[in-house]
mmCIF file of C-alpha atoms and ligand atoms in Angstrom:
data_model
loop_
_atom_site.group_PDB
_atom_site.id
_atom_site.type_symbol
_atom_site.label_atom_id
_atom_site.label_comp_id
_atom_site.label_asym_id
_atom_site.label_seq_id
_atom_site.Cartn_x
_atom_site.Cartn_y
_atom_site.Cartn_z
ATOM 1 C CA MET A 1 0.000 0.000 0.000
ATOM 2 C CA ARG A 2 1.292 3.460 -0.890
ATOM 3 C CA HIS A 3 1.668 5.448 2.288
ATOM 4 C CA GLN A 4 0.383 8.941 2.975
ATOM 5 C CA LYS A 5 3.046 11.625 3.158
ATOM 6 C CA LEU A 6 2.622 13.236 6.556
ATOM 7 C CA PHE A 7 2.244 16.986 6.917
ATOM 8 C CA THR A 8 1.034 16.406 10.473
ATOM 9 C CA PRO A 9 2.705 17.842 13.590
ATOM 10 C CA GLY A 10 3.808 14.465 14.815
ATOM 11 C CA PRO A 11 4.521 11.926 13.711
ATOM 12 C CA THR A 12 6.240 13.481 10.730
ATOM 13 C CA GLU A 13 7.465 11.958 7.479
ATOM 14 C CA VAL A 14 10.445 9.614 7.963
ATOM 15 C CA ARG A 15 13.063 9.200 5.223
ATOM 16 C CA GLU A 16 13.776 5.795 3.697
ATOM 17 C CA GLU A 17 17.399 5.833 4.923
ATOM 18 C CA ILE A 18 16.120 6.121 8.481
ATOM 19 C CA LEU A 19 13.667 3.261 8.082
ATOM 20 C CA GLN A 20 16.558 1.162 6.802
ATOM 21 C CA ALA A 21 18.682 2.069 9.839
ATOM 22 C CA MET A 22 15.890 0.716 12.034
ATOM 23 C CA ALA A 23 16.471 -2.698 10.476
ATOM 24 C CA THR A 24 20.044 -2.936 11.849
ATOM 25 C CA PRO A 25 20.462 -6.173 13.847
ATOM 26 C CA GLN A 26 20.048 -5.680 17.600
ATOM 27 C CA LEU A 27 22.954 -4.970 19.928
ATOM 28 C CA HIS A 28 22.915 -6.102 23.523
ATOM 29 C CA HIS A 29 22.395 -3.059 25.677
ATOM 30 C CA ARG A 30 25.065 -4.082 28.178
ATOM 31 C CA SER A 31 27.742 -4.409 25.477
ATOM 32 C CA LYS A 32 30.639 -2.040 24.760
ATOM 33 C CA GLU A 33 29.208 -1.449 21.283
ATOM 34 C CA PHE A 34 26.019 -0.167 22.814
ATOM 35 C CA SER A 35 27.882 2.211 25.120
ATOM 36 C CA LYS A 36 29.717 3.548 22.101
ATOM 37 C CA LEU A 37 26.432 4.141 20.292
ATOM 38 C CA TYR A 38 24.991 5.823 23.386
ATOM 39 C CA GLU A 39 27.982 8.100 23.771
ATOM 40 C CA GLU A 40 27.922 9.085 20.091
ATOM 41 C CA ILE A 41 24.240 9.951 20.234
ATOM 42 C CA THR A 42 24.401 11.989 23.420
ATOM 43 C CA THR A 43 27.479 13.913 22.241
ATOM 44 C CA LYS A 44 25.742 14.798 18.970
ATOM 45 C CA LEU A 45 22.600 15.822 20.835
ATOM 46 C CA GLN A 46 24.615 18.280 22.920
ATOM 47 C CA LYS A 47 25.471 20.049 19.658
ATOM 48 C CA VAL A 48 21.846 20.220 18.565
ATOM 49 C CA LEU A 49 20.898 21.666 21.960
ATOM 50 C CA TYR A 50 23.898 23.988 22.313
ATOM 51 C CA THR A 51 24.641 22.530 25.710
ATOM 52 C CA GLU A 52 27.460 21.098 27.778
ATOM 53 C CA LYS A 53 24.887 19.463 30.045
ATOM 54 C CA PRO A 54 24.191 15.755 29.835
ATOM 55 C CA VAL A 55 21.464 14.838 27.369
ATOM 56 C CA ILE A 56 19.519 11.840 28.576
ATOM 57 C CA ILE A 57 17.564 9.388 26.451
ATOM 58 C CA PHE A 58 14.143 8.456 27.787
ATOM 59 C CA PRO A 59 12.624 5.213 26.527
ATOM 60 C CA SER A 60 9.205 6.844 26.431
ATOM 61 C CA SER A 61 7.167 9.375 24.538
ATOM 62 C CA SER A 62 7.477 13.054 25.416
ATOM 63 C CA THR A 63 4.751 12.876 28.037
ATOM 64 C CA GLY A 64 6.983 10.595 30.126
ATOM 65 C CA ALA A 65 9.805 13.127 30.178
ATOM 66 C CA MET A 66 7.320 15.883 31.052
ATOM 67 C CA GLU A 67 6.360 13.749 34.034
ATOM 68 C CA ALA A 68 10.029 13.146 34.930
ATOM 69 C CA SER A 69 10.712 16.873 35.215
ATOM 70 C CA VAL A 70 7.993 17.624 37.742
ATOM 71 C CA VAL A 71 8.298 14.471 39.848
ATOM 72 C CA ASN A 72 12.042 15.032 40.296
ATOM 73 C CA GLY A 73 12.432 18.776 40.221
ATOM 74 C CA VAL A 74 9.860 20.356 42.504
ATOM 75 C CA MET A 75 10.353 20.799 46.246
ATOM 76 C CA LYS A 76 8.064 23.751 47.000
ATOM 77 C CA LYS A 77 5.577 24.446 44.233
ATOM 78 C CA CYS A 78 5.525 24.370 40.460
ATOM 79 C CA LEU A 79 4.128 27.077 38.199
ATOM 80 C CA ASN A 80 2.612 25.575 35.044
ATOM 81 C CA LEU A 81 2.254 28.125 32.236
ATOM 82 C CA VAL A 82 -0.856 27.109 30.291
ATOM 83 C CA ASN A 83 -2.009 28.364 26.883
ATOM 84 C CA GLY A 84 -2.799 25.209 24.966
ATOM 85 C CA ALA A 85 -3.512 21.489 25.153
ATOM 86 C CA PHE A 86 0.033 20.309 25.874
ATOM 87 C CA SER A 87 0.736 22.914 28.551
ATOM 88 C CA LYS A 88 -2.606 22.003 30.105
ATOM 89 C CA ARG A 89 -1.465 18.391 30.039
ATOM 90 C CA TRP A 90 1.730 19.338 31.926
ATOM 91 C CA HIS A 91 -0.378 20.939 34.666
ATOM 92 C CA LYS A 92 -2.508 17.800 34.850
ATOM 93 C CA ILE A 93 0.627 15.619 35.052
ATOM 94 C CA THR A 94 1.963 17.763 37.903
ATOM 95 C CA GLU A 95 -1.347 17.581 39.769
ATOM 96 C CA MET A 96 -1.874 13.859 39.252
ATOM 97 C CA ASN A 97 1.567 13.112 40.671
ATOM 98 C CA GLY A 98 0.605 14.961 43.822
ATOM 99 C CA VAL A 99 3.185 17.684 43.197
ATOM 100 C CA PRO A 100 2.092 21.087 44.555
ATOM 101 C CA CYS A 101 1.351 23.385 41.613
ATOM 102 C CA ASP A 102 -0.594 26.320 40.227
ATOM 103 C CA ALA A 103 -1.554 26.987 36.640
ATOM 104 C CA LEU A 104 -1.206 30.380 35.039
ATOM 105 C CA SER A 105 -3.854 29.949 32.341
ATOM 106 C CA ILE A 106 -4.550 32.378 29.526
ATOM 107 C CA GLU A 107 -6.486 32.323 26.240
ATOM 108 C CA TRP A 108 -5.116 29.720 23.836
ATOM 109 C CA ASP A 109 -4.597 32.180 20.993
ATOM 110 C CA LYS A 110 -2.393 34.411 23.164
ATOM 111 C CA ALA A 111 1.276 34.005 24.029
ATOM 112 C CA ILE A 112 2.623 33.818 27.574
ATOM 113 C CA LYS A 113 4.313 37.167 28.199
ATOM 114 C CA PRO A 114 7.371 37.617 30.433
ATOM 115 C CA GLU A 115 5.542 40.097 32.703
ATOM 116 C CA MET A 116 2.930 37.457 33.532
ATOM 117 C CA VAL A 117 5.662 35.073 34.648
ATOM 118 C CA GLU A 118 7.473 37.778 36.606
ATOM 119 C CA GLU A 119 4.323 38.667 38.532
ATOM 120 C CA LYS A 120 3.922 35.056 39.628
ATOM 121 C CA LEU A 121 7.569 34.388 40.491
ATOM 122 C CA GLU A 122 7.788 37.592 42.542
ATOM 123 C CA THR A 123 5.532 35.968 45.127
ATOM 124 C CA GLY A 124 8.404 33.627 46.020
ATOM 125 C CA GLU A 125 5.979 30.705 46.153
ATOM 126 C CA TYR A 126 7.539 28.716 43.318
ATOM 127 C CA ASP A 127 10.727 26.767 42.791
ATOM 128 C CA ALA A 128 9.985 25.469 39.273
ATOM 129 C CA VAL A 129 8.288 26.640 36.062
ATOM 130 C CA THR A 130 7.044 24.613 33.106
ATOM 131 C CA LEU A 131 6.757 26.162 29.651
ATOM 132 C CA VAL A 132 5.659 24.598 26.384
ATOM 133 C CA PHE A 133 7.800 26.528 23.906
ATOM 134 C CA ASN A 134 5.865 25.586 20.781
ATOM 135 C CA GLU A 135 2.199 24.791 21.428
ATOM 136 C CA THR A 136 1.441 22.190 18.799
ATOM 137 C CA SER A 137 -2.284 22.388 19.518
ATOM 138 C CA THR A 138 -2.487 26.054 18.487
ATOM 139 C CA GLY A 139 0.590 26.668 16.317
ATOM 140 C CA LEU A 140 1.795 29.269 18.802
ATOM 141 C CA MET A 141 5.407 29.878 19.751
ATOM 142 C CA ASN A 142 5.866 31.393 23.196
ATOM 143 C CA PRO A 143 8.666 33.973 23.635
ATOM 144 C CA LEU A 144 11.198 31.583 25.140
ATOM 145 C CA LYS A 145 14.115 34.028 25.329
ATOM 146 C CA GLU A 146 12.140 36.733 27.124
ATOM 147 C CA ILE A 147 10.600 34.270 29.574
ATOM 148 C CA ALA A 148 14.017 32.699 30.196
ATOM 149 C CA GLU A 149 15.389 36.147 31.120
ATOM 150 C CA VAL A 150 12.740 36.445 33.823
ATOM 151 C CA VAL A 151 13.235 32.942 35.229
ATOM 152 C CA LYS A 152 17.023 33.493 35.347
ATOM 153 C CA LYS A 153 16.534 36.249 37.926
ATOM 154 C CA TYR A 154 15.286 33.685 40.433
ATOM 155 C CA ASP A 155 18.180 31.508 41.557
ATOM 156 C CA ASP A 156 16.121 28.776 43.163
ATOM 157 C CA VAL A 157 13.559 28.445 40.348
ATOM 158 C CA LEU A 158 14.161 25.585 37.910
ATOM 159 C CA PHE A 159 13.050 26.050 34.294
ATOM 160 C CA PHE A 160 11.543 23.112 32.413
ATOM 161 C CA VAL A 161 10.851 23.510 28.712
ATOM 162 C CA ASP A 162 8.827 21.239 26.452
ATOM 163 C CA ALA A 163 10.439 21.808 23.067
ATOM 164 C CA VAL A 164 8.794 18.745 21.535
ATOM 165 C CA SER A 165 7.686 20.283 18.251
ATOM 166 C CA ALA A 166 10.609 22.724 17.963
ATOM 167 C CA MET A 167 13.867 20.996 18.891
ATOM 168 C CA GLY A 168 15.836 20.143 15.769
ATOM 169 C CA GLY A 169 13.859 22.650 13.706
ATOM 170 C CA VAL A 170 14.437 25.865 15.624
ATOM 171 C CA LYS A 171 17.598 26.995 17.401
ATOM 172 C CA ILE A 172 17.339 26.475 21.158
ATOM 173 C CA GLU A 173 20.478 27.429 23.065
ATOM 174 C CA VAL A 174 19.863 25.495 26.240
ATOM 175 C CA ASP A 175 22.858 26.751 28.257
ATOM 176 C CA GLU A 176 22.465 30.355 27.145
ATOM 177 C CA LEU A 177 18.794 30.250 28.129
ATOM 178 C CA GLY A 178 19.486 28.590 31.460
ATOM 179 C CA ILE A 179 17.046 25.737 30.852
ATOM 180 C CA ASP A 180 17.223 22.991 33.497
ATOM 181 C CA MET A 181 15.416 20.400 31.437
ATOM 182 C CA CYS A 182 14.724 20.793 27.735
ATOM 183 C CA LEU A 183 12.852 17.825 26.326
ATOM 184 C CA ALA A 184 11.594 16.582 22.976
ATOM 185 C CA GLY A 185 10.197 13.393 21.506
ATOM 186 C CA VAL A 186 11.935 12.529 18.245
ATOM 187 C CA GLN A 187 8.797 12.027 16.121
ATOM 188 C CA LYS A 188 8.445 15.727 15.306
ATOM 189 C CA CYS A 189 11.287 17.967 14.037
ATOM 190 C CA PHE A 190 13.837 15.149 14.251
ATOM 191 C CA ALA A 191 11.697 13.278 11.693
ATOM 192 C CA LEU A 192 12.137 9.888 13.344
ATOM 193 C CA PRO A 193 9.740 7.125 14.305
ATOM 194 C CA SER A 194 8.297 7.732 17.800
ATOM 195 C CA GLY A 195 9.590 5.952 20.885
ATOM 196 C CA ILE A 196 12.401 8.085 22.281
ATOM 197 C CA THR A 197 12.483 11.379 24.108
ATOM 198 C CA VAL A 198 15.696 13.291 24.608
ATOM 199 C CA ALA A 199 16.248 15.795 27.404
ATOM 200 C CA SER A 200 19.065 17.950 28.708
ATOM 201 C CA VAL A 201 19.413 17.815 32.474
ATOM 202 C CA SER A 202 21.164 20.480 34.553
ATOM 203 C CA GLU A 203 23.299 19.933 37.613
ATOM 204 C CA ARG A 204 20.838 22.045 39.630
ATOM 205 C CA LEU A 205 18.027 19.709 38.654
ATOM 206 C CA LEU A 206 20.050 16.625 39.613
ATOM 207 C CA GLU A 207 20.904 18.214 42.974
ATOM 208 C CA ARG A 208 17.241 19.004 43.558
ATOM 209 C CA ALA A 209 16.219 15.496 42.508
ATOM 210 C CA ASN A 210 18.573 14.055 45.112
ATOM 211 C CA LYS A 211 16.753 15.982 47.833
ATOM 212 C CA VAL A 212 13.146 15.546 46.695
ATOM 213 C CA PRO A 213 11.518 12.443 48.207
ATOM 214 C CA PRO A 214 11.453 9.880 45.361
ATOM 215 C CA ARG A 215 8.099 10.059 43.614
ATOM 216 C CA SER A 216 8.791 7.726 40.734
ATOM 217 C CA TYR A 217 10.680 4.520 40.080
ATOM 218 C CA TYR A 218 10.705 4.528 36.276
ATOM 219 C CA PHE A 219 11.400 8.237 35.945
ATOM 220 C CA ASN A 220 13.829 8.540 38.833
ATOM 221 C CA LEU A 221 16.429 11.003 37.537
ATOM 222 C CA PRO A 222 19.300 10.253 39.948
ATOM 223 C CA LEU A 223 19.060 6.560 39.070
ATOM 224 C CA ILE A 224 18.788 7.259 35.337
ATOM 225 C CA TYR A 225 21.788 9.585 35.580
ATOM 226 C CA LYS A 226 23.897 6.943 37.317
ATOM 227 C CA TYR A 227 23.610 4.768 34.229
ATOM 228 C CA HIS A 228 24.024 7.714 31.875
ATOM 229 C CA GLN A 229 27.480 8.365 33.328
ATOM 230 C CA LYS A 230 28.459 4.875 32.181
ATOM 231 C CA ASN A 231 26.913 5.453 28.732
ATOM 232 C CA GLN A 232 24.207 3.007 29.648
ATOM 233 C CA THR A 233 20.483 3.099 30.074
ATOM 234 C CA ARG A 234 18.912 1.818 33.249
ATOM 235 C CA VAL A 235 16.186 -0.125 31.454
ATOM 236 C CA THR A 236 16.200 -1.903 28.101
ATOM 237 C CA PRO A 237 16.250 0.929 25.581
ATOM 238 C CA PRO A 238 14.521 1.158 22.181
ATOM 239 C CA ILE A 239 17.663 0.041 20.364
ATOM 240 C CA SER A 240 16.285 0.226 16.804
ATOM 241 C CA GLN A 241 15.182 3.802 17.381
ATOM 242 C CA MET A 242 18.649 4.599 18.651
ATOM 243 C CA PHE A 243 20.241 3.331 15.446
ATOM 244 C CA ALA A 244 17.900 5.620 13.537
ATOM 245 C CA LEU A 245 18.590 8.576 15.825
ATOM 246 C CA ASN A 246 22.334 8.215 15.348
ATOM 247 C CA VAL A 247 22.014 8.181 11.542
ATOM 248 C CA GLN A 248 19.646 11.146 11.584
ATOM 249 C CA LEU A 249 21.927 13.187 13.852
ATOM 250 C CA ASP A 250 24.748 12.725 11.334
ATOM 251 C CA TYR A 251 22.409 13.897 8.598
ATOM 252 C CA ILE A 252 21.285 16.934 10.613
ATOM 253 C CA LEU A 253 24.761 17.954 11.782
ATOM 254 C CA ASN A 254 26.948 17.034 8.831
ATOM 255 C CA GLU A 255 24.832 16.694 5.711
ATOM 256 C CA GLU A 256 22.243 19.427 6.082
ATOM 257 C CA GLY A 257 23.890 21.453 8.851
ATOM 258 C CA LEU A 258 22.014 22.986 11.779
ATOM 259 C CA GLU A 259 21.897 26.546 10.422
ATOM 260 C CA ASN A 260 20.563 25.326 7.059
ATOM 261 C CA ARG A 261 17.987 23.219 8.817
ATOM 262 C CA PHE A 262 16.749 26.152 10.897
ATOM 263 C CA ALA A 263 16.685 28.390 7.809
ATOM 264 C CA ARG A 264 14.638 25.818 5.869
ATOM 265 C CA HIS A 265 12.094 25.732 8.696
ATOM 266 C CA GLU A 266 11.860 29.551 8.635
ATOM 267 C CA LYS A 267 11.314 29.551 4.875
ATOM 268 C CA MET A 268 8.623 26.890 5.006
ATOM 269 C CA ALA A 269 6.843 28.756 7.799
ATOM 270 C CA LYS A 270 6.830 31.967 5.796
ATOM 271 C CA ILE A 271 5.433 30.253 2.712
ATOM 272 C CA VAL A 272 2.604 28.567 4.617
ATOM 273 C CA GLN A 273 1.800 31.634 6.695
ATOM 274 C CA ASP A 274 1.670 33.991 3.691
ATOM 275 C CA TRP A 275 -0.611 31.474 2.010
ATOM 276 C CA ALA A 276 -2.783 31.118 5.127
ATOM 277 C CA ARG A 277 -3.264 34.893 5.426
ATOM 278 C CA LYS A 278 -4.145 35.128 1.739
ATOM 279 C CA TYR A 279 -6.901 32.517 1.799
ATOM 280 C CA PHE A 280 -7.806 32.131 5.475
ATOM 281 C CA ASP A 281 -6.378 33.552 8.703
ATOM 282 C CA ILE A 282 -3.983 32.350 11.388
ATOM 283 C CA TYR A 283 -5.161 31.268 14.830
ATOM 284 C CA PRO A 284 -2.495 32.585 17.259
ATOM 285 C CA GLU A 285 -1.906 36.279 17.830
ATOM 286 C CA ARG A 286 0.386 38.002 15.359
ATOM 287 C CA GLY A 287 4.092 37.798 16.054
ATOM 288 C CA TYR A 288 3.877 34.445 17.838
ATOM 289 C CA GLU A 289 3.244 32.136 14.885
ATOM 290 C CA SER A 290 5.118 28.857 15.156
ATOM 291 C CA LYS A 291 8.075 28.215 12.866
ATOM 292 C CA THR A 292 7.288 24.517 12.591
ATOM 293 C CA LEU A 293 3.534 24.315 12.036
ATOM 294 C CA THR A 294 0.703 26.662 11.139
ATOM 295 C CA CYS A 295 -2.694 26.563 12.782
ATOM 296 C CA ILE A 296 -5.089 28.043 10.224
ATOM 297 C CA LYS A 297 -8.404 29.614 11.179
ATOM 298 C CA ASN A 298 -11.135 28.051 9.085
ATOM 299 C CA THR A 299 -12.629 31.392 8.012
ATOM 300 C CA ARG A 300 -14.174 29.851 4.885
ATOM 301 C CA GLY A 301 -16.101 27.221 6.815
ATOM 302 C CA ILE A 302 -14.680 24.359 4.760
ATOM 303 C CA SER A 303 -15.035 20.778 5.967
ATOM 304 C CA VAL A 304 -11.545 19.927 7.169
ATOM 305 C CA LYS A 305 -12.513 16.268 7.391
ATOM 306 C CA GLU A 306 -13.510 16.230 3.711
ATOM 307 C CA LEU A 307 -10.387 18.130 2.729
ATOM 308 C CA ASN A 308 -8.281 15.460 4.382
ATOM 309 C CA GLU A 309 -10.294 12.743 2.623
ATOM 310 C CA GLU A 310 -9.557 14.404 -0.722
ATOM 311 C CA LEU A 311 -5.891 14.816 0.202
ATOM 312 C CA ALA A 312 -5.762 11.111 1.063
ATOM 313 C CA LYS A 313 -6.567 10.338 -2.588
ATOM 314 C CA HIS A 314 -3.286 12.088 -3.370
ATOM 315 C CA TYR A 315 -1.497 10.254 -0.570
ATOM 316 C CA VAL A 316 -0.954 13.226 1.714
ATOM 317 C CA ARG A 317 -2.350 14.102 5.120
ATOM 318 C CA ILE A 318 -2.673 17.262 7.213
ATOM 319 C CA SER A 319 -4.172 17.656 10.707
ATOM 320 C CA ASN A 320 -7.528 18.863 11.853
ATOM 321 C CA GLY A 321 -7.672 21.320 14.760
ATOM 322 C CA TYR A 322 -6.846 19.939 18.191
ATOM 323 C CA GLY A 323 -9.722 19.059 20.536
ATOM 324 C CA GLU A 324 -12.227 21.886 20.668
ATOM 325 C CA LEU A 325 -10.470 23.600 17.769
ATOM 326 C CA LYS A 326 -11.449 20.739 15.448
ATOM 327 C CA GLU A 327 -13.033 22.031 12.210
ATOM 328 C CA LYS A 328 -12.606 25.593 13.533
ATOM 329 C CA THR A 329 -8.932 25.339 12.603
ATOM 330 C CA PHE A 330 -6.633 23.001 10.728
ATOM 331 C CA ARG A 331 -2.912 22.478 11.030
ATOM 332 C CA ILE A 332 -0.189 22.096 8.458
ATOM 333 C CA ALA A 333 3.151 20.915 9.779
ATOM 334 C CA HIS A 334 6.280 22.224 8.084
ATOM 335 C CA MET A 335 8.795 20.439 10.211
ATOM 336 C CA GLY A 336 11.336 17.660 10.134
ATOM 337 C CA ASP A 337 12.716 16.673 6.748
ATOM 338 C CA THR A 338 9.850 18.168 4.738
ATOM 339 C CA GLN A 339 11.287 20.248 1.910
ATOM 340 C CA ILE A 340 10.182 23.561 0.407
ATOM 341 C CA GLN A 341 8.971 21.922 -2.787
ATOM 342 C CA ASP A 342 6.883 19.454 -0.743
ATOM 343 C CA ILE A 343 5.156 22.363 0.997
ATOM 344 C CA LYS A 344 4.551 24.229 -2.254
ATOM 345 C CA GLY A 345 3.101 21.083 -3.791
ATOM 346 C CA LEU A 346 0.793 20.572 -0.833
ATOM 347 C CA LEU A 347 -0.520 24.138 -0.922
ATOM 348 C CA ALA A 348 -1.134 23.939 -4.684
ATOM 349 C CA LEU A 349 -3.045 20.716 -4.149
ATOM 350 C CA ILE A 350 -5.211 22.266 -1.415
ATOM 351 C CA GLU A 351 -5.948 25.251 -3.676
ATOM 352 C CA ASP A 352 -6.979 22.823 -6.396
ATOM 353 C CA ILE A 353 -9.257 20.800 -4.137
ATOM 354 C CA LEU A 354 -10.913 23.861 -2.593
ATOM 355 C CA GLY A 355 -11.096 25.753 -5.905
ATOM 356 C CA LEU A 356 -9.236 28.762 -4.435
HETATM 357 C C1 LIG B 401 3.438 15.874 20.587
HETATM 358 C C2 LIG B 401 3.628 16.715 21.779
HETATM 359 C C3 LIG B 401 3.635 16.186 23.090
HETATM 360 C C4 LIG B 401 3.271 14.771 23.421
HETATM 361 O O1 LIG B 401 4.098 13.915 22.874
HETATM 362 P P1 LIG B 401 3.998 12.316 23.086
HETATM 363 O O2 LIG B 401 5.267 11.948 22.418
HETATM 364 O O3 LIG B 401 2.765 11.890 22.366
HETATM 365 O O4 LIG B 401 3.975 12.026 24.522
HETATM 366 C C5 LIG B 401 3.913 17.037 24.120
HETATM 367 N N1 LIG B 401 4.150 18.336 23.928
HETATM 368 C C6 LIG B 401 4.113 18.892 22.698
HETATM 369 C C7 LIG B 401 4.359 20.345 22.542
HETATM 370 C C8 LIG B 401 3.863 18.085 21.596
HETATM 371 O O5 LIG B 401 3.839 18.633 20.375
#
């Protein structure tokens, strides 16, 4: 069966070379060869994240790493910044783990502004903040740099960033920004099959995690870190995915180059967003449009479901709006290894189908 090319914000289209890498025969995860693979991957990831901090590999989807941050890194109280479905999920995760927390919730089409964060942190109630950098549910990119500047002023406040749909597509300088945990599942901008989440972990977070009463066995950071120092994983890792990740990191760093990759994402975003403003409108407030996906306001009242059915006949797929935004919006991902000509082809096809 011919597969549908994915223009969805996760999973994204995976190149043939990567699928082939997945078919590499298994290594034993306690072998020297495995440790070598692990070390190669984590060293390359430090380049992608602009960090000297250890980058840990979680054998889980992104949600697991989101959980790891709050169960290990909060002593007093966590501030969850909420302006979309995934940031709302992080608040829920914090609550359900019995970790003290408050949500700062605003309208989903608005960005979190640094002043809002400052006002909350000034109270001195919090020792951790969670931010979803790129809200995949709304196509909104929060002002990470400006928020990071605020959080930096508070020495005892740890900064956790979900960069799931941005890392590998947008430059994120983890050390410069002072991020204590920056996490991303690899099925989005890394353009890999799902199953792994990568996350940078600061010394401050590890120190905190050593003091916090253990709240999790599987996501226990000090224990995970013990194995990391030996280039090992504590549990049996997704080895096939790791083969793929290693090959893709070489492609990103050496074949395409990080700067070229970021520039390609910028170009694709501009093309889709100019198109969206011409024929429809864009959901998030101006100036905060995501560089990796566009959430388009369905101002023409088209049936998004039918559009996707028509697109399926041409073996491509986009995403409907998320949750309550279904049919009111639709989302086109321009992330991962999708190329400019792919995006132009998709938009031309949509114009054709809708008679624009
Ligand atoms: C996709 C996504 C997640 C959830 O990822 P899973 O890998 O399904 O757990 C979390 N946050 C953001 C911003 C996402 O885009």
